[in-house]
Short mmCIF file of C-alpha atoms in Angstrom, two decimals:
data_model
loop_
_atom_site.label_atom_id
_atom_site.label_comp_id
_atom_site.label_asym_id
_atom_site.label_seq_id
_atom_site.Cartn_x
_atom_site.Cartn_y
_atom_site.Cartn_z
CA UNK A 50 -0.02 0.01 -0.04
CA UNK A 51 0.96 3.61 -0.48
CA UNK A 52 1.03 5.38 2.83
CA UNK A 53 2.24 8.93 3.39
CA UNK A 54 4.03 10.48 6.32
CA UNK A 55 0.69 11.08 8.10
CA UNK A 56 -0.49 7.51 7.84
CA UNK A 57 -2.98 8.31 5.06
CA UNK A 58 -3.42 5.54 2.42
CA UNK A 59 -3.22 6.88 -1.08
CA UNK A 60 -5.68 4.77 -3.07
CA UNK A 61 -6.96 7.26 -5.68
CA UNK A 62 -5.02 8.76 -8.61
CA UNK A 63 -6.58 11.46 -10.85
CA UNK A 64 -4.99 11.51 -14.32
CA UNK A 65 -5.08 14.68 -16.50
CA UNK A 66 -4.92 13.62 -20.18
CA UNK A 67 -4.93 17.16 -21.46
CA UNK A 68 -4.87 20.68 -20.04
CA UNK A 69 -6.95 22.06 -22.91
CA UNK A 70 -10.71 22.70 -22.80
CA UNK A 71 -13.39 23.99 -25.17
CA UNK A 72 -14.86 26.06 -22.36
CA UNK A 73 -13.47 28.89 -20.27
CA UNK A 74 -15.06 28.59 -16.89
CA UNK A 75 -14.34 31.74 -15.02
CA UNK A 76 -12.98 30.00 -11.88
CA UNK A 77 -10.76 27.55 -13.76
CA UNK A 78 -9.06 29.20 -16.73
CA UNK A 79 -8.17 32.84 -17.23
CA UNK A 80 -9.92 34.51 -20.21
CA UNK A 81 -7.56 34.50 -23.21
CA UNK A 82 -5.35 31.86 -21.65
CA UNK A 83 -2.95 30.20 -24.24
CA UNK A 84 -0.16 28.77 -22.07
CA UNK A 85 -1.13 25.19 -22.71
CA UNK A 86 1.42 22.29 -22.43
CA UNK A 87 2.75 21.40 -25.86
CA UNK A 88 1.45 18.05 -27.12
CA UNK A 89 5.09 16.76 -27.58
CA UNK A 90 5.34 16.87 -23.74
CA UNK A 91 2.09 15.04 -23.06
CA UNK A 92 2.44 11.55 -21.63
CA UNK A 93 1.66 8.92 -24.22
CA UNK A 94 -0.99 6.28 -23.61
CA UNK A 95 1.74 3.85 -23.03
CA UNK A 96 3.36 5.96 -20.41
CA UNK A 97 -0.04 6.69 -18.70
CA UNK A 98 -0.74 2.97 -18.74
CA UNK A 99 2.66 2.23 -17.20
CA UNK A 100 2.06 4.72 -14.37
CA UNK A 101 -1.38 3.25 -13.59
CA UNK A 102 0.05 -0.26 -13.66
CA UNK A 103 2.64 0.68 -10.93
CA UNK A 104 0.06 2.47 -8.75
CA UNK A 105 -2.23 -0.52 -9.14
CA UNK A 106 0.57 -2.95 -8.15
CA UNK A 107 1.08 -0.80 -4.97
CA UNK A 108 -2.54 -0.85 -3.89
CA UNK A 109 -4.19 2.10 -5.59
CA UNK A 110 -7.37 0.85 -7.13
CA UNK A 111 -9.43 3.97 -8.05
CA UNK A 112 -8.46 6.12 -11.03
CA UNK A 113 -10.14 9.14 -12.69
CA UNK A 114 -9.51 10.69 -16.00
CA UNK A 115 -9.61 14.48 -15.97
CA UNK A 116 -8.45 17.58 -17.91
CA UNK A 117 -8.87 20.27 -19.04
CA UNK A 118 -11.55 18.35 -20.97
CA UNK A 119 -10.53 14.75 -21.22
CA UNK A 120 -12.85 14.03 -24.20
CA UNK A 121 -10.72 16.33 -26.32
CA UNK A 122 -7.88 13.88 -26.07
CA UNK A 123 -7.73 11.92 -29.26
CA UNK A 124 -8.55 8.22 -29.00
CA UNK A 125 -9.63 8.59 -25.29
CA UNK A 126 -11.80 5.52 -25.63
CA UNK A 127 -8.72 3.43 -26.45
CA UNK A 128 -7.10 4.71 -23.27
CA UNK A 129 -10.14 3.70 -21.21
CA UNK A 130 -9.97 0.12 -22.73
CA UNK A 131 -6.31 -0.14 -21.92
CA UNK A 132 -6.52 1.08 -18.32
CA UNK A 133 -9.51 -1.09 -17.55
CA UNK A 134 -7.57 -4.18 -18.71
CA UNK A 135 -4.92 -3.59 -15.97
CA UNK A 136 -5.08 -5.91 -13.02
CA UNK A 137 -5.97 -3.95 -9.85
CA UNK A 138 -7.88 -1.14 -11.61
CA UNK A 139 -11.19 -1.62 -9.73
CA UNK A 140 -12.76 1.56 -10.83
CA UNK A 141 -12.19 4.05 -13.60
CA UNK A 142 -14.17 7.23 -13.88
CA UNK A 143 -14.15 10.38 -15.88
CA UNK A 144 -14.79 14.09 -15.25
CA UNK A 145 -16.25 16.03 -18.16
CA UNK A 146 -18.04 19.24 -19.10
CA UNK A 147 -20.17 16.96 -21.28
CA UNK A 148 -20.01 19.14 -24.49
CA UNK A 149 -18.51 16.09 -26.36
CA UNK A 150 -20.24 13.43 -24.31
CA UNK A 151 -23.12 12.83 -26.74
CA UNK A 152 -20.60 11.44 -29.25
CA UNK A 153 -18.60 9.31 -26.75
CA UNK A 154 -21.05 8.03 -24.13
CA UNK A 155 -21.87 4.67 -25.56
CA UNK A 156 -18.28 3.94 -26.70
CA UNK A 157 -17.02 4.78 -23.27
CA UNK A 158 -19.47 2.51 -21.59
CA UNK A 159 -18.60 -0.38 -23.90
CA UNK A 160 -14.87 0.29 -23.14
CA UNK A 161 -15.56 -0.28 -19.49
CA UNK A 162 -15.74 3.24 -17.97
CA UNK A 163 -17.51 2.89 -14.58
CA UNK A 164 -18.82 6.40 -13.73
CA UNK A 165 -19.10 9.93 -15.02
CA UNK A 166 -19.06 13.30 -13.33
CA UNK A 167 -20.39 16.32 -15.25
CA UNK A 168 -19.77 19.99 -14.42
CA UNK A 169 -22.87 22.07 -14.57
CA UNK A 170 -23.01 25.37 -12.76
CA UNK A 171 -26.14 26.84 -14.26
CA UNK A 172 -29.33 25.77 -16.12
CA UNK A 173 -29.90 28.99 -17.92
CA UNK A 174 -28.44 29.95 -21.21
CA UNK A 175 -27.31 33.28 -19.82
CA UNK A 176 -25.77 31.64 -16.75
CA UNK A 177 -23.96 28.93 -18.75
CA UNK A 178 -22.51 31.54 -21.11
CA UNK A 179 -21.47 33.85 -18.32
CA UNK A 180 -19.64 31.14 -16.44
CA UNK A 181 -18.24 29.10 -19.26
CA UNK A 182 -17.89 31.72 -21.95
CA UNK A 183 -20.09 29.81 -24.37
CA UNK A 184 -23.77 28.88 -24.59
CA UNK A 185 -23.10 25.20 -24.20
CA UNK A 186 -26.36 24.21 -22.49
CA UNK A 187 -27.87 22.15 -25.32
CA UNK A 188 -24.65 20.21 -25.77
CA UNK A 189 -24.33 19.42 -22.00
CA UNK A 190 -27.91 18.32 -21.75
CA UNK A 191 -27.51 16.17 -24.90
CA UNK A 192 -24.41 14.59 -23.38
CA UNK A 193 -26.23 13.86 -20.16
CA UNK A 194 -29.11 12.19 -22.03
CA UNK A 195 -26.62 10.12 -23.98
CA UNK A 196 -24.88 8.97 -20.76
CA UNK A 197 -28.16 7.85 -19.37
CA UNK A 198 -29.09 6.12 -22.58
CA UNK A 199 -25.67 4.30 -22.54
CA UNK A 200 -26.49 2.87 -19.16
CA UNK A 201 -24.23 4.89 -16.82
CA UNK A 202 -25.66 4.86 -13.22
CA UNK A 203 -25.12 7.35 -10.37
CA UNK A 204 -24.23 10.19 -12.77
CA UNK A 205 -22.94 13.10 -10.70
CA UNK A 206 -23.54 16.76 -11.38
CA UNK A 207 -20.95 19.08 -9.95
CA UNK A 208 -21.98 22.58 -9.23
CA UNK A 209 -19.68 25.30 -7.84
CA UNK A 210 -21.88 28.01 -6.14
CA UNK A 211 -20.47 31.51 -6.52
CA UNK A 212 -21.59 34.63 -4.78
CA UNK A 213 -23.46 36.92 -7.06
CA UNK A 214 -23.17 34.64 -10.05
CA UNK A 215 -25.18 31.38 -9.65
CA UNK A 216 -26.11 31.03 -5.99
CA UNK A 217 -29.76 31.78 -6.86
CA UNK A 218 -29.73 28.66 -9.06
CA UNK A 219 -29.02 26.04 -6.40
CA UNK A 220 -32.69 25.02 -5.87
CA UNK A 221 -33.23 24.77 -9.64
CA UNK A 222 -30.24 22.53 -10.04
CA UNK A 223 -31.45 20.44 -7.10
CA UNK A 224 -34.89 20.05 -8.74
CA UNK A 225 -33.25 19.21 -12.08
CA UNK A 226 -31.14 16.42 -10.44
CA UNK A 227 -34.13 15.04 -8.54
CA UNK A 228 -36.22 14.82 -11.78
CA UNK A 229 -33.42 13.10 -13.70
CA UNK A 230 -32.12 10.88 -10.92
CA UNK A 231 -28.62 12.51 -10.95
CA UNK A 232 -26.51 12.88 -7.80
CA UNK A 233 -25.85 16.54 -7.14
CA UNK A 234 -22.61 17.63 -5.54
CA UNK A 235 -22.11 21.20 -4.41
CA UNK A 236 -18.43 22.24 -4.24
CA UNK A 237 -16.92 25.15 -2.50
CA UNK A 238 -14.72 27.25 -4.67
CA UNK A 239 -10.98 27.00 -4.04
CA UNK A 240 -8.75 30.03 -4.64
CA UNK A 241 -6.52 28.44 -7.29
CA UNK A 242 -4.88 31.16 -9.42
CA UNK A 243 -5.98 34.71 -9.96
CA UNK A 244 -9.08 33.73 -11.99
CA UNK A 245 -10.57 31.71 -9.03
CA UNK A 246 -9.33 34.37 -6.47
CA UNK A 247 -11.47 36.93 -8.20
CA UNK A 248 -14.63 35.10 -7.10
CA UNK A 249 -16.12 34.91 -3.65
CA UNK A 250 -16.64 31.41 -2.45
CA UNK A 251 -19.87 30.42 -0.65
CA UNK A 252 -19.75 28.59 2.62
CA UNK A 253 -21.93 25.54 2.09
CA UNK A 254 -22.70 24.85 5.77
CA UNK A 255 -25.87 27.06 5.94
CA UNK A 256 -26.94 25.57 2.59
CA UNK A 257 -26.45 22.02 3.83
CA UNK A 258 -28.64 22.82 6.87
CA UNK A 259 -31.35 24.52 4.75
CA UNK A 260 -31.57 21.84 2.09
CA UNK A 261 -31.53 19.01 4.55
CA UNK A 262 -34.50 20.56 6.36
CA UNK A 263 -36.47 21.46 3.29
CA UNK A 264 -35.95 18.15 1.49
CA UNK A 265 -35.93 15.94 4.62
CA UNK A 266 -32.45 14.78 3.87
CA UNK A 267 -30.38 12.63 6.40
CA UNK A 268 -26.73 11.88 6.42
CA UNK A 269 -25.92 8.92 4.27
CA UNK A 270 -23.39 6.17 4.71
CA UNK A 271 -23.29 5.67 0.92
CA UNK A 272 -20.09 6.49 -0.87
CA UNK A 273 -20.10 7.09 -4.68
CA UNK A 274 -16.42 6.57 -5.53
CA UNK A 275 -13.42 7.49 -3.49
CA UNK A 276 -13.73 11.28 -3.53
CA UNK A 277 -14.17 13.55 -0.41
CA UNK A 278 -17.88 14.21 -0.67
CA UNK A 279 -20.08 13.72 2.31
CA UNK A 280 -23.55 12.52 1.16
CA UNK A 281 -27.09 13.19 2.36
CA UNK A 282 -30.25 11.42 1.09
CA UNK A 283 -33.90 11.31 1.42
CA UNK A 284 -35.69 8.59 3.51
CA UNK A 285 -36.68 6.74 0.35
CA UNK A 286 -33.15 6.63 -0.88
CA UNK A 287 -34.20 8.02 -4.25
CA UNK A 288 -32.16 11.22 -4.18
CA UNK A 289 -28.63 11.89 -2.89
CA UNK A 290 -26.65 15.08 -2.57
CA UNK A 291 -22.92 15.45 -1.86
CA UNK A 292 -21.09 18.34 -0.36
CA UNK A 293 -17.26 19.04 -0.83
CA UNK A 294 -16.16 21.67 1.63
CA UNK A 295 -12.46 22.33 1.33
CA UNK A 296 -12.88 25.87 2.74
CA UNK A 297 -15.44 25.75 5.53
CA UNK A 298 -14.59 22.22 6.73
CA UNK A 299 -11.58 20.76 5.11
CA UNK A 300 -10.99 17.02 4.82
CA UNK A 301 -7.15 16.99 4.58
CA UNK A 302 -6.66 14.55 7.45
CA UNK A 303 -8.33 11.88 5.31
CA UNK A 304 -7.03 12.86 1.87
CA UNK A 305 -6.38 9.74 -0.22
CA UNK A 306 -5.43 11.17 -3.61
CA UNK A 307 -2.66 12.57 -5.76
CA UNK A 308 -2.83 13.99 -9.26
CA UNK A 309 -0.88 13.30 -12.42
CA UNK A 310 -0.64 16.20 -14.90
CA UNK A 311 -0.60 15.74 -18.61
CA UNK A 312 3.14 16.26 -18.72
CA UNK A 313 3.82 13.55 -16.12
CA UNK A 314 4.16 15.58 -12.96
CA UNK A 315 2.67 14.17 -9.77
CA UNK A 316 1.13 16.79 -7.51
CA UNK A 317 0.61 15.73 -3.95
CA UNK A 318 -1.97 18.42 -2.99
CA UNK A 319 -4.33 20.56 -4.97
CA UNK A 320 -3.61 23.49 -2.72
CA UNK A 321 0.22 23.16 -2.40
CA UNK A 322 3.27 23.06 -4.71
CA UNK A 323 4.85 19.74 -3.74
CA UNK A 324 5.43 17.84 -6.90
CA UNK A 325 7.50 15.00 -8.45
CA UNK A 326 8.30 14.74 -12.19
CA UNK A 327 7.86 11.14 -13.48
CA UNK A 328 8.16 12.07 -17.11
CA UNK A 329 12.08 11.82 -17.17
CA UNK A 330 11.89 8.36 -15.70
CA UNK A 331 9.31 7.22 -18.16
CA UNK A 332 11.25 8.58 -21.08
CA UNK A 333 14.39 6.83 -19.82
CA UNK A 334 12.38 3.58 -19.60
CA UNK A 335 13.56 2.82 -15.96
CA UNK A 336 12.58 -0.57 -14.60
CA UNK A 337 9.40 -1.08 -12.55
CA UNK A 338 11.27 -1.16 -9.19
CA UNK A 339 12.81 2.30 -9.85
CA UNK A 340 9.54 3.75 -10.99
CA UNK A 341 7.67 2.44 -7.92
CA UNK A 342 10.40 3.83 -5.66
CA UNK A 343 9.99 7.14 -7.34
CA UNK A 344 6.28 7.11 -6.68
CA UNK A 345 6.88 6.21 -3.04
CA UNK A 346 9.38 9.16 -2.81
CA UNK A 347 6.63 11.39 -4.29
CA UNK A 348 4.10 10.23 -1.70
CA UNK A 349 6.51 11.15 1.02
CA UNK A 350 6.34 14.68 -0.08
CA UNK A 351 2.50 14.97 0.46
CA UNK A 352 1.83 17.78 2.94
CA UNK A 353 -0.43 17.78 5.92
CA UNK A 354 -2.98 20.13 4.47
CA UNK A 355 -3.66 23.05 2.15
CA UNK A 356 -3.50 26.78 3.07
CA UNK A 357 -6.38 28.01 1.08
CA UNK A 358 -8.04 29.64 4.11
CA UNK A 359 -4.93 31.05 5.79
CA UNK A 360 -3.27 32.12 2.50
CA UNK A 361 -5.93 32.48 -0.19
CA UNK A 362 -3.69 34.28 -2.57
CA UNK A 363 -0.74 31.85 -2.23
CA UNK A 364 -1.39 29.56 -5.11
CA UNK A 365 -0.67 30.86 -8.63
CA UNK A 366 -1.19 27.57 -10.38
CA UNK A 367 -4.61 27.40 -12.05
CA UNK A 368 -6.96 24.42 -11.84
CA UNK A 369 -6.83 23.45 -15.52
CA UNK A 370 -3.00 23.04 -15.40
CA UNK A 371 -3.23 20.70 -12.46
CA UNK A 372 -6.14 18.51 -13.48
CA UNK A 373 -9.55 18.66 -11.97
#
């Protein structure tokens, strides 16, 4: 098993397959941003597969493909097939903005993808355009419909409430998820880079209290994947909501994940700068023992916690460059 200095078991790897995206969400990527990693520096599918194989051999069984927008990576279905064939990969999921999902949902399901998370911060055309830079509402809804048709269960909708932008849409998104049997997850905005720091995050604690009372929700023991969300559900078990609260009630003491960027850098914490470059070792084709030892060395760099609250302007690195 991979265990860090603070006795936390690392059993979840998030893999960014591209830092590019067809949307420009205001809290993720600065307007006009062009400093993307050059494709020649991206990890190949063979290199990604090799990293996953080593993590799986050391007890990490849960993996997620992220971006940027992962469905923009050419032949992404092939990568899903290859990763799912690795012994020890118990669950493979994907985070997407769903603009391309209509075209990929059935192929991804056939390739073995287990679960899908979709970012949806607004249900109005004006709201979607304001947050993402484009009126992508129809594409996103078509993608969600295709995912349901393909047979994906427990589809999660991720919403980041922001003060003065979409906080008045929370109830509408709740209703939408209840009607469509989606799992809604509300996520507190993290101050990653200047673009996110320009927004005011919303403390979810009062919202948790209000919605639990209005919808008769109770804390749930269910877990949908290996992420940090705490879930609530109705008495019938027909609707679930999750909350991710890195600002108002952080969960660093139980953090079980690290992130691999598109250029092969392992980041130990979303809110800190500790990192370990694996690409040079992969390019040099080191043996499995050397690569596994490098991963263990990286895990030993994992910090105790982030400093988002104490130092909200500390982190310059933007979300899209790290992987969602």
